[in-house]
Amino acid sequence: MKKSRDDYLTLFFISIIGFYILISLAFPMYAILSKSFENKDGEFIGLENYQSYFENSSLVYSIYNSLFVSIVTMVITISLAFVFAYALTKSRMAGKGVFRSIAMIPILVPSLLSGISLIYLFGKQGIFRELLMGYEIYGPIGIIIAEVFYTFPHALLIIVTALSIGDARLYEAAKVLRSKSIRTFFTVTLPSAKYGVISAAFVVFTLVITDFGIPKVIGGNYNVLAVDVYKQVIGQQNFEMGAVVSMVLVFPALIAFAVDRIVQRKQVAILTSRSVVHEPNESKTFDRIMFGYCSLISALILTILGMCLYASLVTFWPYNLTLSLKNYQFDLMDGGGWDSYYNSIRMASYTAVFGTIAVFAGAYFVEKARSLKTGRSILHLLSMMPMAIPGLVLGLAYIFFFNHPDNPLNFLYGTMAILVICTITHFYTVSHLTALTSLKQIDNEFEHVSSSLKQPFYKTFFRVTVPISLPAIFEIGIYFFVNAMTTVSAVVFLYSSKTTLASVAVLNMDDAGDIAPAAAMGMMIFYTNAAVRIVYVLITKKILVRFQNWRVKTT
Amino acid sequence: MDQYLSVKNVVKYFGKFQALNNINFDVNEGEFVCILGPSGCGKTTLLRVIAGLESQSEGTIQQNNNDISLLPPDQRDFGIVFQSYALFPNLTVKDNISFGLKTRKQNRNEIDSRVDELLKLVGLSDHINKYSAQLSGGEQQRVALARALAPSPGLLLLDEPLSALDAKVRQHLRLEIKNLQKQLGVTTIMVTHDQEEALTMADRIILMNNGVIEQEGSPQDIYSKPTTAFSANFIGTTNLFKAKKISSNSIEIHGSVLECNDNINDDVSTVTIRPEDIKISNSGEDKNILSGTIKELEFLGSNIRGHIEVNFDSDKAIVLCNIASEYIQNNNIQTNASINISLQPHAIKIVKD
């Protein structure tokens, strides 16, 4: 068939977005892979680096450590999150909205903040250190507690979704057949949530094994893979070994990613458009137990956050407990001062704006374009890849790729732009999936009607698709912003003295022993993210309603 | 009447699956053609090929003497209404209808008067500023129709336009669309799986099955002169029998020799007899009389359909036949009663397998 103007435009935009992902992901990943086969002079030496890696027992032991904390965290987080999600979806307890909001708090702070909090709670001068009965918080115990805090909301979101798609008709059938509630749980609830739980487990596993902030802050001498990458690069300037450890780290992350994708596909099949939402029955005892449980978990989350808040306001822990803003005088410390906070705001804003545009446009072409079937599949595949790459590895790969003297894009190195590019790419996949889900709900025939009316696709895009998708677009923007504020791993290798960031400042101040200012900077990130979320809720409630009045049936 | 659209030798493959197999037909200017068939017969694919939303694997399509086979949809001249209506939910009725008018450099007054004209045409002038969520299904359908007609396309394509509506609304809209189409004289192709819809609306029906055209003709012809067993069975209800030729005007079914009017050629193998053409026979004047037992009586409203186990010469077989309710009441007929029926010669029609 002949190509119309729409087809050429589609080809043009798909190429741009595809090219962007190639440059920001595929080429850097190739650079880091080839680096792992080179010596310091850049000569190809085959598997020699890998050989010396596996001969170094302390490095190899990190693999075991990483797997250990990841698996233990996975089991604990999934168990806690499942009960919490069950309470939110299948009980009629009071305060569901409040519990849900509290459970989301860890998403709004950098992961290492929970580590700092644990130091105040259980460290050498901690308030509750006796509770550890002689054990040290520095090490696997601290890492696991902090990782559970950090991964809890991620697991909760997935499991809540899985549990809430449980079809009410199945519950009614079970009731009519006089099935006991335990049996209903095992025959109806669990099977329909099964894939969600598995998917959540792999997400938690990947988050923990690739996280570097928490083990850095509270790991003590307990080495894990992610910290090894950091130490090889920053500590020993051994970039080749950093590349080798990165490849070792990518391996489990890739497997987890593959399993998660397969499982997600099965999950979708359960969801039919005819499913009816299940409304739980009232049961006083059950609701009370669930209320108690959620209160306990919420209290723990608030304790960790509250401890940080308190520590950031105390003048000099533990000797002078008067409250002051002394720790917020960042300009007096290392780490870039208040400038890093403003840099973070700028970086997060750029990421939110450009990331949302790229993701939504990309998803639109993948889902809605009429022509270029192959091109669209390739774009989709490229969009899924960032999820499999740990942030730390991506950051290191950027050094190798963009800092290469022969790269014409070399000028980006050390700028704000490279931080934005890296962050957008790091968080691309989840946003892409959010956009796809939203676009799939829009009738595909809109595009056909427009072309029959001789309208270019971009007219439909701006007049119809974008307005309908506004809630999802805002959701993606917020996701980019919040994550850009909190991310450490993706940017820790890439900031320059002019582009220091708040989240990195938390890390560096903690490293320099300024733990209280680190907590204070972490809290600044929390305040900012919380404020953004609150503004978002107000926007969706008030302003969006005005522009979206077509959603309301008035007759 | 001039030939407006001409589909020639169109073949469409999806991978190895052949969705359309050598489709040929013409549509005259101003004609209302229905493409009718069971789900999966390829009718929607055919419509999408005509619209350019799918590209055919082989064959050509001509519209108004231009070869449009390779043109993308936005360079073809048609308006389309989908089963889902696909109304833009965030635009008002007015903005939906004027969506296709804006780039044609018409000034605002022209556009407004065109929208008013179309709204009057579909009887929705009061709803001009409403959103689609505020309209009933039938109203949304009419807005979609008005939007498709707004740029005055040469060809109107309707893809199952009524199947999402309630039975009553559907009956009403059938007539309305048909009248609108006549009034505007726009050449129209409608795809449907509903035989009643096709019979009441179409000037001509194209009956499809398994990617091929089974039969083509006026609704009356398709109903009363089915050429294939599929046509006879798909439209209305019928009795199909395997048959053997005996002479130029007689055949044999289940061992019984029956007289018939149809001109019999040699390869006859199947005949169809409509239930309403079978007569309850009490006199010896009727031809082809067979005895049987009533196995079931099915209430259809004005009629009652008898399932009669007929004693053919070599074995028994169930024959469906319509019996007037009055007759059943007057004669106090019940199941298991014996009855004589006449398979009248003019009712026996020979079809291809």
CSV table of C-alpha atoms in Angstrom, one decimal, chain A residues 40-302:
chain,number,residue,atom,x,y,z
A,40,LYS,CA,43.5,-1.0,31.4
A,41,ASP,CA,45.1,-0.1,28.1
A,42,GLY,CA,41.9,-1.0,26.2
A,43,GLU,CA,43.3,-4.2,24.7
A,44,PHE,CA,41.0,-7.2,24.3
A,45,ILE,CA,42.0,-9.9,26.8
A,46,GLY,CA,39.1,-12.2,26.6
A,47,LEU,CA,37.8,-13.7,29.9
A,48,GLU,CA,40.9,-12.7,31.9
A,49,ASN,CA,39.1,-10.1,34.0
A,50,TYR,CA,36.3,-12.6,34.8
A,51,GLN,CA,39.0,-15.2,35.7
A,52,SER,CA,40.6,-12.8,38.2
A,53,TYR,CA,37.2,-11.9,39.5
A,54,PHE,CA,36.3,-15.5,40.3
A,55,GLU,CA,39.7,-16.1,41.8
A,56,ASN,CA,39.1,-13.3,44.3
A,57,SER,CA,37.2,-15.0,47.1
A,58,SER,CA,36.1,-11.8,48.8
A,59,LEU,CA,34.5,-10.6,45.6
A,60,VAL,CA,32.8,-13.9,44.9
A,61,TYR,CA,31.5,-14.0,48.4
A,62,SER,CA,29.5,-10.9,47.6
A,63,ILE,CA,27.4,-13.0,45.2
A,64,TYR,CA,26.4,-15.2,48.0
A,65,ASN,CA,25.7,-12.2,50.3
A,66,SER,CA,23.6,-10.4,47.6
A,67,LEU,CA,21.5,-13.5,47.0
A,68,PHE,CA,21.1,-14.1,50.7
A,69,VAL,CA,19.8,-10.6,51.5
A,70,SER,CA,17.7,-10.5,48.4
A,71,ILE,CA,15.9,-13.8,49.0
A,72,VAL,CA,15.3,-13.2,52.7
A,73,THR,CA,14.0,-9.7,52.0
A,74,MET,CA,11.8,-11.1,49.3
A,75,VAL,CA,10.2,-13.6,51.6
A,76,ILE,CA,9.6,-11.1,54.4
A,77,THR,CA,8.4,-8.3,52.2
A,78,ILE,CA,6.0,-10.5,50.2
A,79,SER,CA,4.5,-12.0,53.4
A,80,LEU,CA,4.0,-8.7,55.1
A,81,ALA,CA,2.7,-7.0,51.9
A,82,PHE,CA,0.3,-9.9,51.1
A,83,VAL,CA,-1.5,-9.6,54.4
A,84,PHE,CA,-1.6,-5.8,54.1
A,85,ALA,CA,-2.9,-6.0,50.6
A,86,TYR,CA,-5.5,-8.6,51.7
A,87,ALA,CA,-6.6,-6.3,54.4
A,88,LEU,CA,-7.0,-3.4,51.9
A,89,THR,CA,-8.9,-5.4,49.4
A,90,LYS,CA,-10.9,-8.1,51.3
A,91,SER,CA,-11.8,-6.5,54.6
A,92,ARG,CA,-14.1,-3.7,55.6
A,93,MET,CA,-11.8,-2.2,58.2
A,94,ALA,CA,-11.8,1.5,58.7
A,95,GLY,CA,-9.0,3.8,57.5
A,96,LYS,CA,-8.0,2.0,54.3
A,97,GLY,CA,-7.1,5.2,52.6
A,98,VAL,CA,-4.8,6.3,55.4
A,99,PHE,CA,-3.1,2.9,55.6
A,100,ARG,CA,-2.6,2.9,51.9
A,101,SER,CA,-1.0,6.4,52.0
A,102,ILE,CA,1.3,5.5,54.8
A,103,ALA,CA,2.4,2.3,53.1
A,104,MET,CA,3.4,4.4,50.1
A,105,ILE,CA,5.8,6.7,52.1
A,106,PRO,CA,8.9,4.6,51.4
A,107,ILE,CA,8.5,5.4,47.6
A,108,LEU,CA,8.9,9.1,48.4
A,109,VAL,CA,12.3,8.8,50.1
A,110,PRO,CA,15.7,7.7,48.9
A,111,SER,CA,16.3,4.1,49.8
A,112,LEU,CA,19.3,4.8,52.0
A,113,LEU,CA,17.2,7.1,54.3
A,114,SER,CA,15.8,4.0,56.0
A,115,GLY,CA,19.4,2.8,56.6
A,116,ILE,CA,20.2,6.2,58.3
A,117,SER,CA,17.1,5.9,60.4
A,118,LEU,CA,18.1,2.4,61.5
A,119,ILE,CA,21.4,3.7,62.6
A,120,TYR,CA,19.6,6.2,64.9
A,121,LEU,CA,17.3,3.5,66.2
A,122,PHE,CA,19.7,0.6,66.6
A,123,GLY,CA,23.2,1.9,65.9
A,124,LYS,CA,25.9,2.3,68.5
A,125,GLN,CA,24.1,5.3,70.0
A,126,GLY,CA,20.6,4.1,69.0
A,127,ILE,CA,17.5,4.4,71.1
A,128,PHE,CA,16.5,0.7,70.9
A,129,ARG,CA,19.9,-0.9,70.5
A,130,GLU,CA,19.2,-3.3,73.4
A,131,LEU,CA,16.4,-4.8,71.3
A,132,LEU,CA,19.0,-6.4,69.1
A,133,MET,CA,20.3,-8.4,72.0
A,134,GLY,CA,23.9,-7.9,71.2
A,135,TYR,CA,23.6,-8.3,67.4
A,136,GLU,CA,24.9,-5.5,65.2
A,137,ILE,CA,22.6,-3.5,63.0
A,138,TYR,CA,25.5,-2.9,60.6
A,139,GLY,CA,25.4,-5.9,58.3
A,140,PRO,CA,22.7,-8.2,57.0
A,141,ILE,CA,20.2,-7.5,59.7
A,142,GLY,CA,20.3,-3.8,59.0
A,143,ILE,CA,20.3,-4.3,55.2
A,144,ILE,CA,17.3,-6.6,55.4
A,145,ILE,CA,15.2,-4.4,57.7
A,146,ALA,CA,15.9,-1.3,55.5
A,147,GLU,CA,15.3,-3.2,52.2
A,148,VAL,CA,11.9,-4.5,53.5
A,149,PHE,CA,11.0,-0.9,54.3
A,150,TYR,CA,12.1,0.2,50.8
A,151,THR,CA,10.5,-2.6,48.8
A,152,PHE,CA,7.2,-2.8,50.8
A,153,PRO,CA,5.2,-0.3,48.7
A,154,HIS,CA,6.4,-1.8,45.4
A,155,ALA,CA,5.2,-5.3,46.4
A,156,LEU,CA,2.0,-3.9,47.9
A,157,LEU,CA,1.0,-2.1,44.7
A,158,ILE,CA,1.3,-5.2,42.6
A,159,ILE,CA,-0.4,-7.5,45.1
A,160,VAL,CA,-3.3,-5.1,45.7
A,161,THR,CA,-3.9,-5.0,41.9
A,162,ALA,CA,-3.7,-8.8,41.7
A,163,LEU,CA,-6.2,-9.3,44.6
A,164,SER,CA,-8.6,-6.7,43.4
A,165,ILE,CA,-9.1,-8.3,40.1
A,166,GLY,CA,-10.6,-11.4,41.9
A,167,ASP,CA,-13.9,-11.9,40.1
A,168,ALA,CA,-16.9,-11.4,42.4
A,169,ARG,CA,-18.8,-14.0,40.4
A,170,LEU,CA,-16.4,-16.7,41.6
A,171,TYR,CA,-16.9,-15.6,45.2
A,172,GLU,CA,-20.6,-15.8,44.8
A,173,ALA,CA,-20.3,-19.3,43.2
A,174,ALA,CA,-18.2,-20.4,46.1
A,175,LYS,CA,-20.7,-19.1,48.6
A,176,VAL,CA,-23.6,-20.7,46.8
A,177,LEU,CA,-21.7,-24.0,46.9
A,178,ARG,CA,-21.3,-23.5,50.6
A,179,SER,CA,-17.5,-23.4,50.5
A,180,LYS,CA,-15.9,-22.5,53.9
A,181,SER,CA,-13.9,-19.2,53.8
A,182,ILE,CA,-10.6,-21.0,54.2
A,183,ARG,CA,-11.4,-23.1,51.2
A,184,THR,CA,-12.5,-20.1,49.2
A,185,PHE,CA,-9.2,-18.5,50.1
A,186,PHE,CA,-7.2,-21.4,48.7
A,187,THR,CA,-9.4,-22.1,45.7
A,188,VAL,CA,-10.4,-18.6,44.6
A,189,THR,CA,-8.3,-15.9,46.2
A,190,LEU,CA,-4.9,-17.4,46.0
A,191,PRO,CA,-5.0,-18.8,42.4
A,192,SER,CA,-6.2,-15.5,41.0
A,193,ALA,CA,-3.5,-13.6,42.9
A,194,LYS,CA,-0.8,-16.1,42.3
A,195,TYR,CA,0.8,-14.4,39.3
A,196,GLY,CA,0.7,-11.1,41.0
A,197,VAL,CA,2.5,-12.5,44.0
A,198,ILE,CA,5.2,-14.2,41.9
A,199,SER,CA,5.6,-11.0,39.9
A,200,ALA,CA,5.9,-8.9,43.1
A,201,ALA,CA,8.5,-11.4,44.5
A,202,PHE,CA,10.7,-10.9,41.5
A,203,VAL,CA,10.3,-7.2,41.5
A,204,VAL,CA,11.4,-7.1,45.2
A,205,PHE,CA,14.3,-9.5,44.4
A,206,THR,CA,15.6,-7.2,41.6
A,207,LEU,CA,15.2,-4.0,43.7
A,208,VAL,CA,17.2,-5.5,46.5
A,209,ILE,CA,20.0,-7.1,44.5
A,210,THR,CA,20.5,-3.9,42.5
A,211,ASP,CA,20.2,-1.5,45.4
A,212,PHE,CA,23.3,0.1,46.5
A,213,GLY,CA,22.3,2.9,48.9
A,214,ILE,CA,21.2,0.8,51.8
A,215,PRO,CA,24.2,-1.7,52.0
A,216,LYS,CA,26.5,1.3,51.5
A,217,VAL,CA,25.0,3.1,54.5
A,218,ILE,CA,24.3,0.2,56.9
A,219,GLY,CA,26.1,-2.8,55.4
A,220,GLY,CA,29.3,-2.3,57.4
A,221,ASN,CA,31.8,-4.9,56.3
A,222,TYR,CA,29.1,-7.1,54.7
A,223,ASN,CA,29.9,-6.8,50.9
A,224,VAL,CA,27.2,-7.1,48.2
A,225,LEU,CA,27.5,-6.9,44.4
A,226,ALA,CA,26.1,-3.4,44.0
A,227,VAL,CA,28.5,-2.0,46.6
A,228,ASP,CA,31.4,-3.8,44.9
A,229,VAL,CA,30.7,-2.1,41.6
A,230,TYR,CA,30.8,1.3,43.5
A,231,LYS,CA,34.0,0.4,45.4
A,232,GLN,CA,35.8,-0.8,42.3
A,233,VAL,CA,35.0,2.3,40.3
A,234,ILE,CA,35.0,5.1,42.9
A,235,GLY,CA,37.4,3.6,45.5
A,236,GLN,CA,40.0,1.8,43.3
A,237,GLN,CA,39.4,3.4,39.9
A,238,ASN,CA,39.4,-0.1,38.5
A,239,PHE,CA,36.8,0.4,35.8
A,240,GLU,CA,37.4,-2.9,34.1
A,241,MET,CA,36.6,-4.9,37.3
A,242,GLY,CA,33.6,-2.6,37.8
A,243,ALA,CA,32.4,-3.6,34.4
A,244,VAL,CA,32.9,-7.3,35.3
A,245,VAL,CA,31.0,-7.0,38.6
A,246,SER,CA,28.3,-5.1,36.7
A,247,MET,CA,27.9,-8.0,34.3
A,248,VAL,CA,27.6,-10.4,37.2
A,249,LEU,CA,24.9,-8.1,38.7
A,250,VAL,CA,23.0,-7.9,35.4
A,251,PHE,CA,22.7,-11.6,35.2
A,252,PRO,CA,20.2,-12.3,38.1
A,253,ALA,CA,18.4,-9.0,37.2
A,254,LEU,CA,17.9,-10.3,33.7
A,255,ILE,CA,16.5,-13.6,34.8
A,256,ALA,CA,14.2,-12.0,37.3
A,257,PHE,CA,13.0,-9.6,34.5
A,258,ALA,CA,12.4,-12.5,32.1
A,259,VAL,CA,10.4,-14.5,34.7
A,260,ASP,CA,8.4,-11.4,35.6
A,261,ARG,CA,7.5,-10.7,32.0
A,262,ILE,CA,6.3,-14.3,31.4
A,263,VAL,CA,4.2,-14.2,34.6
A,264,GLN,CA,2.7,-10.8,33.8
A,265,ARG,CA,1.5,-12.1,30.5
A,266,LYS,CA,-0.4,-14.9,32.2
A,267,GLN,CA,-1.8,-12.4,34.7
A,268,VAL,CA,-3.4,-10.4,31.9
A,269,ALA,CA,-5.2,-13.4,30.6
A,270,ILE,CA,-7.2,-13.8,33.9
A,271,LEU,CA,-8.5,-10.3,33.7
A,272,THR,CA,-11.6,-10.3,31.5
A,273,SER,CA,-13.7,-7.3,30.8
A,274,ARG,CA,-16.7,-9.1,32.2
A,275,SER,CA,-15.2,-9.6,35.6
A,276,VAL,CA,-17.3,-8.1,38.4
A,277,VAL,CA,-15.5,-6.3,41.3
A,278,HIS,CA,-15.8,-8.3,44.5
A,279,GLU,CA,-17.2,-6.4,47.5
A,280,PRO,CA,-16.0,-8.1,50.8
A,281,ASN,CA,-18.5,-9.1,53.5
A,282,GLU,CA,-18.5,-7.5,56.9
A,283,SER,CA,-16.9,-9.6,59.6
A,284,LYS,CA,-16.1,-7.7,62.8
A,285,THR,CA,-13.4,-10.0,64.2
A,286,PHE,CA,-11.6,-10.3,60.9
A,287,ASP,CA,-11.8,-6.6,60.3
A,288,ARG,CA,-10.4,-5.9,63.8
A,289,ILE,CA,-7.5,-8.2,63.3
A,290,MET,CA,-6.7,-6.7,59.9
A,291,PHE,CA,-7.0,-3.2,61.4
A,292,GLY,CA,-4.6,-4.1,64.2
A,293,TYR,CA,-2.1,-5.6,61.7
A,294,CYS,CA,-2.2,-2.6,59.4
A,295,SER,CA,-1.8,-0.2,62.3
A,296,LEU,CA,1.3,-2.1,63.4
A,297,ILE,CA,2.9,-2.0,60.0
A,298,SER,CA,2.0,1.6,59.6
A,299,ALA,CA,3.4,2.4,63.0
A,300,LEU,CA,6.7,0.8,62.0
A,301,ILE,CA,6.9,2.8,58.7
A,302,LEU,CA,6.1,6.0,60.6
